[in-house]
């Protein structure tokens, strides 16, 4: 299946009333990726044959896709791995992110995604400014639009996503974390959108997602000044869900991922849809959306399994059916 069809199906299933803005963003994403990933490329061969293995490799050397094994089957890790550049986002890493997210979108067994770093004290330092310096204005625009569309695709994934932040999450790195459903950080995390210091603005969703999380006034201060904050400050303003001792963010995120993974997978997906789409519309329409999502669960095998397990005082075994 081509990239356009993959993303079109994502829109039809998961974006609902938000499909118009996402449609525009993801259509651009297709435009950016198609010249880079022809139908007969190695990527398309990899996409459909290697996902049976435990460790999933992308064509990028900067991103590794890891599917956890029993008892954590269903949890998938997207690991940023570019130590020489502090996980700065360049063309290769962006390609790896795109391929990893497309693979997860097509993987019916995936239930929770953790976005994390292979480096101990860095999540993502933002855009690769050394690479950016070699680009002309049209190439910069092309790259930023592609990054924005990739991050929007991460946000539109139908399963829960968790950003695991140790160390620096700056610029595009923080924007990536903002698009996730949950954010877990260590106390020594450093978060910020420093773009105004370079005479630009956040271009991958930061000006829109940050105020939706922390409020307009706080977001304006952080973006206008480019000020960096630590993990505790991020927790106090609602930017992250949990702030734990340095080095323990992955353990906390995995604990939450395991908890989610034990719940009914269709129910979790419907809950995500109801929350995300409902916040963008009026209350009356949002309640109708909730009803629609609830009705889709009534005839599932998982719902009957949940009732049976409750009656039999045992742990339910959900299959996603």
Tab-separated table of C-alpha atoms in Angstrom:
chain	number	residue	atom	x	y	z
A	1	UNK	CA	0.000	0.000	0.000
A	2	UNK	CA	1.404	3.413	-0.919
A	3	UNK	CA	2.057	6.194	1.551
A	4	UNK	CA	-0.932	8.223	0.345
A	5	UNK	CA	-3.348	5.355	0.977
A	6	UNK	CA	-1.890	4.702	4.432
A	7	UNK	CA	-2.402	8.282	5.507
A	8	UNK	CA	-5.809	8.600	3.855
A	9	UNK	CA	-7.023	5.593	5.805
A	10	UNK	CA	-5.669	7.147	8.984
A	11	UNK	CA	-7.738	10.248	8.316
A	12	UNK	CA	-10.908	8.293	7.618
A	13	UNK	CA	-10.646	6.189	10.764
A	14	UNK	CA	-9.219	8.430	13.383
A	15	UNK	CA	-9.606	12.131	12.729
A	16	UNK	CA	-13.414	12.384	12.680
A	17	UNK	CA	-14.582	15.999	12.911
A	18	UNK	CA	-10.952	17.148	12.923
A	19	UNK	CA	-10.330	15.591	9.534
A	20	UNK	CA	-10.211	18.882	7.671
A	21	UNK	CA	-7.119	20.359	9.362
A	22	UNK	CA	-5.417	16.995	9.583
A	23	UNK	CA	-6.292	16.268	5.985
A	24	UNK	CA	-4.404	19.347	4.877
A	25	UNK	CA	-1.365	18.590	7.022
A	26	UNK	CA	-1.133	14.940	6.140
A	27	UNK	CA	-1.689	15.559	2.443
A	28	UNK	CA	1.384	17.781	2.550
A	29	UNK	CA	3.159	14.993	4.401
A	30	UNK	CA	2.431	12.651	1.507
A	31	UNK	CA	3.808	15.212	-0.911
A	32	UNK	CA	7.031	15.438	1.066
A	33	UNK	CA	7.552	11.715	1.520
A	34	UNK	CA	6.573	10.388	-1.893
A	35	UNK	CA	9.671	11.661	-3.732
A	36	UNK	CA	11.818	10.245	-0.929
A	37	UNK	CA	10.129	6.820	-0.754
A	38	UNK	CA	9.292	5.386	-4.195
A	39	UNK	CA	6.991	2.397	-4.425
A	40	UNK	CA	9.804	0.001	-5.323
A	41	UNK	CA	12.153	1.238	-2.611
A	42	UNK	CA	13.772	-0.776	0.153
A	43	UNK	CA	11.372	0.893	2.606
A	44	UNK	CA	8.304	-0.738	1.078
A	45	UNK	CA	9.973	-4.155	1.202
A	46	UNK	CA	10.983	-3.531	4.836
A	47	UNK	CA	7.557	-2.218	5.767
A	48	UNK	CA	5.763	-5.499	5.106
A	49	UNK	CA	8.362	-8.148	5.895
A	50	UNK	CA	10.501	-7.149	8.852
A	51	UNK	CA	7.739	-6.208	11.277
A	52	UNK	CA	7.378	-9.882	12.214
A	53	UNK	CA	10.672	-9.672	14.082
A	54	UNK	CA	11.174	-8.499	17.658
A	55	UNK	CA	13.460	-5.608	16.713
A	56	UNK	CA	12.133	-3.561	13.822
A	57	UNK	CA	14.737	-1.667	11.792
A	58	UNK	CA	14.018	1.394	9.658
A	59	UNK	CA	16.113	2.585	6.759
A	60	UNK	CA	17.283	5.414	9.025
A	61	UNK	CA	20.272	4.905	11.291
A	62	UNK	CA	18.943	7.550	13.690
A	63	UNK	CA	15.681	5.893	14.770
A	64	UNK	CA	15.147	2.352	16.055
A	65	UNK	CA	11.776	0.665	16.442
A	66	UNK	CA	11.529	-1.907	19.209
A	67	UNK	CA	8.500	-4.082	19.923
A	68	UNK	CA	8.592	-5.376	23.496
A	69	UNK	CA	8.068	-9.076	24.115
A	70	UNK	CA	5.905	-11.023	26.573
A	71	UNK	CA	4.572	-9.905	29.036
A	72	UNK	CA	4.748	-6.459	27.438
A	73	UNK	CA	3.517	-7.433	23.980
A	74	UNK	CA	1.708	-4.451	22.508
A	75	UNK	CA	4.148	-1.822	23.779
A	76	UNK	CA	6.342	-0.318	21.062
A	77	UNK	CA	9.366	1.916	21.606
A	78	UNK	CA	10.512	4.505	19.081
A	79	UNK	CA	14.109	5.223	20.081
A	80	UNK	CA	15.953	8.324	18.908
A	81	UNK	CA	19.585	7.330	18.414
A	82	UNK	CA	21.860	10.014	17.027
A	83	UNK	CA	24.482	10.495	19.759
A	84	UNK	CA	26.913	12.536	17.689
A	85	UNK	CA	24.303	15.315	17.321
A	86	UNK	CA	22.363	14.985	20.599
A	87	UNK	CA	19.440	13.551	18.638
A	88	UNK	CA	19.084	16.726	16.587
A	89	UNK	CA	16.474	16.227	13.870
A	90	UNK	CA	18.012	16.115	10.412
A	91	UNK	CA	16.807	14.567	7.183
A	92	UNK	CA	17.787	11.019	8.176
A	93	UNK	CA	16.096	11.165	11.576
A	94	UNK	CA	12.953	12.688	10.078
A	95	UNK	CA	12.849	9.871	7.523
A	96	UNK	CA	13.207	7.333	10.330
A	97	UNK	CA	10.404	8.912	12.324
A	98	UNK	CA	8.080	8.866	9.309
A	99	UNK	CA	8.790	5.216	8.558
A	100	UNK	CA	8.443	4.177	12.204
A	101	UNK	CA	5.103	5.936	12.641
A	102	UNK	CA	3.722	4.480	9.412
A	103	UNK	CA	4.750	1.005	10.538
A	104	UNK	CA	3.078	1.475	13.928
A	105	UNK	CA	-0.073	2.806	12.269
A	106	UNK	CA	-0.322	-0.372	10.190
A	107	UNK	CA	0.526	-2.727	13.076
A	108	UNK	CA	-2.711	-4.061	14.580
A	109	UNK	CA	-0.832	-5.522	17.565
A	110	UNK	CA	0.532	-2.139	18.713
A	111	UNK	CA	-1.337	-0.754	21.731
A	112	UNK	CA	0.972	1.835	23.309
A	113	UNK	CA	3.904	3.824	21.885
A	114	UNK	CA	6.827	5.186	23.899
A	115	UNK	CA	8.958	7.887	22.238
A	116	UNK	CA	12.321	7.798	23.974
A	117	UNK	CA	16.041	8.343	23.532
A	118	UNK	CA	18.935	5.912	23.484
A	119	UNK	CA	21.108	8.651	25.001
A	120	UNK	CA	21.154	8.940	28.801
A	121	UNK	CA	20.875	12.744	29.179
A	122	UNK	CA	19.260	13.955	25.957
A	123	UNK	CA	15.763	13.488	24.569
A	124	UNK	CA	16.094	15.664	21.458
A	125	UNK	CA	18.059	18.886	21.016
A	126	UNK	CA	15.726	20.140	18.270
A	127	UNK	CA	16.474	20.757	14.614
A	128	UNK	CA	19.945	20.050	13.262
A	129	UNK	CA	21.137	23.645	12.841
A	130	UNK	CA	24.379	22.583	11.157
A	131	UNK	CA	22.369	20.834	8.468
A	132	UNK	CA	19.872	23.704	8.401
A	133	UNK	CA	22.692	26.149	7.635
A	134	UNK	CA	23.359	24.353	4.339
A	135	UNK	CA	19.736	24.710	3.165
A	136	UNK	CA	18.324	27.491	1.037
A	137	UNK	CA	14.997	29.097	2.098
A	138	UNK	CA	12.852	26.762	-0.021
A	139	UNK	CA	14.629	23.705	1.391
A	140	UNK	CA	14.116	25.012	4.928
A	141	UNK	CA	10.404	25.480	4.256
A	142	UNK	CA	10.181	21.990	2.761
A	143	UNK	CA	11.900	20.455	5.778
A	144	UNK	CA	9.867	22.351	8.401
A	145	UNK	CA	6.584	21.506	6.671
A	146	UNK	CA	7.591	17.864	6.550
A	147	UNK	CA	8.511	17.924	10.238
A	148	UNK	CA	5.202	19.592	11.107
A	149	UNK	CA	3.264	16.955	9.157
A	150	UNK	CA	5.229	14.098	10.736
A	151	UNK	CA	4.558	15.404	14.230
A	152	UNK	CA	0.865	15.860	13.378
A	153	UNK	CA	0.783	12.243	12.215
A	154	UNK	CA	2.261	11.212	15.590
A	155	UNK	CA	-0.508	13.163	17.318
A	156	UNK	CA	-3.151	11.485	15.111
A	157	UNK	CA	-2.073	7.911	15.929
A	158	UNK	CA	-5.121	6.071	17.261
A	159	UNK	CA	-3.229	4.485	20.181
A	160	UNK	CA	-1.777	6.239	23.256
A	161	UNK	CA	1.674	7.796	22.939
A	162	UNK	CA	4.090	8.615	25.773
A	163	UNK	CA	7.130	10.888	25.517
A	164	UNK	CA	9.970	9.790	27.811
A	165	UNK	CA	12.071	12.895	28.491
A	166	UNK	CA	15.500	12.725	30.132
A	167	UNK	CA	17.732	15.750	29.686
A	168	UNK	CA	17.185	18.266	26.900
A	169	UNK	CA	13.927	18.505	24.943
A	170	UNK	CA	14.286	21.710	22.972
A	171	UNK	CA	12.662	23.210	19.899
A	172	UNK	CA	11.458	20.446	17.602
A	173	UNK	CA	12.243	17.918	20.344
A	174	UNK	CA	9.746	19.532	22.699
A	175	UNK	CA	7.255	19.934	19.859
A	176	UNK	CA	7.481	16.181	19.284
A	177	UNK	CA	6.788	15.574	22.983
A	178	UNK	CA	3.862	18.021	22.931
A	179	UNK	CA	2.165	15.928	20.246
A	180	UNK	CA	2.187	12.850	22.497
A	181	UNK	CA	-0.707	12.029	24.802
A	182	UNK	CA	1.452	11.859	27.931
A	183	UNK	CA	4.864	13.240	28.914
A	184	UNK	CA	7.116	11.807	31.633
A	185	UNK	CA	10.347	13.591	32.531
A	186	UNK	CA	13.284	13.351	34.888
A	187	UNK	CA	14.077	16.118	37.356
A	188	UNK	CA	17.098	17.170	35.312
A	189	UNK	CA	15.072	17.604	32.130
A	190	UNK	CA	15.485	20.903	30.296
A	191	UNK	CA	12.500	21.919	28.194
A	192	UNK	CA	12.041	24.942	25.998
A	193	UNK	CA	11.177	26.520	22.665
A	194	UNK	CA	14.183	28.778	22.004
A	195	UNK	CA	13.337	29.653	18.393
A	196	UNK	CA	12.819	33.407	18.914
A	197	UNK	CA	16.485	33.598	19.871
A	198	UNK	CA	17.220	32.546	16.286
A	199	UNK	CA	14.741	35.111	14.931
A	200	UNK	CA	12.173	32.449	14.001
A	201	UNK	CA	9.169	30.871	15.747
A	202	UNK	CA	8.348	27.255	16.618
A	203	UNK	CA	7.269	25.771	13.290
A	204	UNK	CA	6.170	22.223	14.114
A	205	UNK	CA	3.109	22.938	16.241
A	206	UNK	CA	4.678	24.520	19.315
A	207	UNK	CA	2.714	27.774	19.091
A	208	UNK	CA	-0.541	25.778	19.057
A	209	UNK	CA	0.028	22.771	21.319
A	210	UNK	CA	1.886	24.519	24.153
A	211	UNK	CA	-0.914	27.028	24.967
A	212	UNK	CA	-3.464	24.217	24.839
A	213	UNK	CA	-1.504	22.499	27.607
A	214	UNK	CA	-0.294	25.313	29.850
A	215	UNK	CA	-2.573	28.223	28.916
A	216	UNK	CA	-2.092	31.176	26.603
A	217	UNK	CA	-0.267	33.528	28.972
A	218	UNK	CA	2.317	31.006	30.184
A	219	UNK	CA	2.914	29.756	26.635
A	220	UNK	CA	3.472	33.307	25.412
A	221	UNK	CA	6.069	33.941	28.090
A	222	UNK	CA	7.955	30.735	27.288
A	223	UNK	CA	7.889	31.325	23.531
A	224	UNK	CA	8.557	35.096	23.596
A	225	UNK	CA	11.555	34.714	25.930
A	226	UNK	CA	12.756	31.296	24.739
A	227	UNK	CA	13.256	30.469	28.427
A	228	UNK	CA	14.187	26.914	29.365
A	229	UNK	CA	12.526	25.243	32.340
A	230	UNK	CA	13.367	22.199	34.453
A	231	UNK	CA	11.280	19.129	35.110
A	232	UNK	CA	9.696	20.389	38.315
A	233	UNK	CA	8.619	23.643	36.695
A	234	UNK	CA	7.205	21.675	33.756
A	235	UNK	CA	5.161	19.572	36.177
A	236	UNK	CA	3.840	22.584	38.088
A	237	UNK	CA	2.535	24.230	34.919
A	238	UNK	CA	0.971	21.035	33.543
A	239	UNK	CA	3.455	20.558	30.714
A	240	UNK	CA	4.307	17.020	31.877
A	241	UNK	CA	2.251	14.371	33.658
A	242	UNK	CA	5.004	13.146	35.976
A	243	UNK	CA	8.444	14.354	37.023
A	244	UNK	CA	10.586	11.630	38.594
A	245	UNK	CA	14.205	11.399	39.805
A	246	UNK	CA	16.754	11.705	37.011
A	247	UNK	CA	17.185	8.446	35.117
A	248	UNK	CA	13.801	7.026	36.142
A	249	UNK	CA	11.572	8.516	33.454
A	250	UNK	CA	11.685	5.373	31.305
A	251	UNK	CA	10.717	3.153	34.240
A	252	UNK	CA	7.769	5.396	35.103
A	253	UNK	CA	6.649	5.580	31.471
A	254	UNK	CA	6.867	1.802	31.132
A	255	UNK	CA	4.791	1.406	34.303
A	256	UNK	CA	2.066	3.600	32.792
A	257	UNK	CA	2.345	1.866	29.398
A	258	UNK	CA	1.879	-1.516	31.088
A	259	UNK	CA	-1.186	-0.254	32.908
A	260	UNK	CA	-2.702	1.007	29.640
A	261	UNK	CA	-1.711	-2.198	27.845
A	262	UNK	CA	-3.857	-4.265	30.222
A	263	UNK	CA	-7.008	-2.325	29.425
A	264	UNK	CA	-9.404	-2.975	26.550
A	265	UNK	CA	-7.494	-1.745	23.472
A	266	UNK	CA	-10.578	-0.713	21.510
A	267	UNK	CA	-11.889	1.150	24.557
A	268	UNK	CA	-8.591	3.018	24.934
A	269	UNK	CA	-8.640	4.012	21.264
A	270	UNK	CA	-12.234	5.217	21.525
A	271	UNK	CA	-11.416	7.159	24.701
A	272	UNK	CA	-8.538	8.903	22.920
A	273	UNK	CA	-10.765	9.796	19.989
A	274	UNK	CA	-13.571	11.070	22.230
A	275	UNK	CA	-11.202	13.284	24.235
A	276	UNK	CA	-9.157	14.671	21.351
A	277	UNK	CA	-12.032	15.379	19.009
A	278	UNK	CA	-14.456	16.415	21.730
A	279	UNK	CA	-12.212	19.222	22.967
A	280	UNK	CA	-12.345	20.854	19.534
A	281	UNK	CA	-16.149	21.085	19.344
A	282	UNK	CA	-19.056	22.311	21.467
A	283	UNK	CA	-20.323	20.322	24.453
A	284	UNK	CA	-23.531	19.107	22.761
A	285	UNK	CA	-21.626	17.768	19.768
A	286	UNK	CA	-18.942	16.365	22.067
A	287	UNK	CA	-21.500	14.359	24.025
A	288	UNK	CA	-22.888	12.992	20.769
A	289	UNK	CA	-19.344	11.979	19.842
A	290	UNK	CA	-18.948	10.222	23.192
A	291	UNK	CA	-22.188	8.329	22.554
A	292	UNK	CA	-20.954	7.307	19.115
A	293	UNK	CA	-17.658	6.053	20.539
A	294	UNK	CA	-19.430	4.167	23.338
A	295	UNK	CA	-21.802	2.465	20.904
A	296	UNK	CA	-18.842	1.090	18.957
A	297	UNK	CA	-17.856	-0.883	22.070
A	298	UNK	CA	-21.223	-2.510	22.822
A	299	UNK	CA	-20.841	-5.484	20.488
A	300	UNK	CA	-17.155	-6.204	21.098
A	301	UNK	CA	-15.889	-9.476	22.515
A	302	UNK	CA	-13.703	-7.483	24.888
A	303	UNK	CA	-16.721	-5.891	26.575
A	304	UNK	CA	-18.213	-9.329	27.244
A	305	UNK	CA	-14.849	-10.562	28.491
A	306	UNK	CA	-14.641	-7.625	30.900
A	307	UNK	CA	-18.072	-8.446	32.352
A	308	UNK	CA	-17.252	-12.152	32.617
A	309	UNK	CA	-13.909	-11.467	34.324
A	310	UNK	CA	-15.583	-9.151	36.821
A	311	UNK	CA	-18.215	-11.768	37.657
A	312	UNK	CA	-15.601	-14.524	37.951
A	313	UNK	CA	-13.221	-12.329	39.976
A	314	UNK	CA	-10.312	-12.838	37.590
A	315	UNK	CA	-8.080	-10.679	35.431
A	316	UNK	CA	-9.609	-10.062	31.982
A	317	UNK	CA	-7.785	-11.142	28.836
A	318	UNK	CA	-8.487	-8.649	26.077
A	319	UNK	CA	-7.828	-9.443	22.421
A	320	UNK	CA	-8.881	-6.206	20.754
A	321	UNK	CA	-11.991	-7.772	19.223
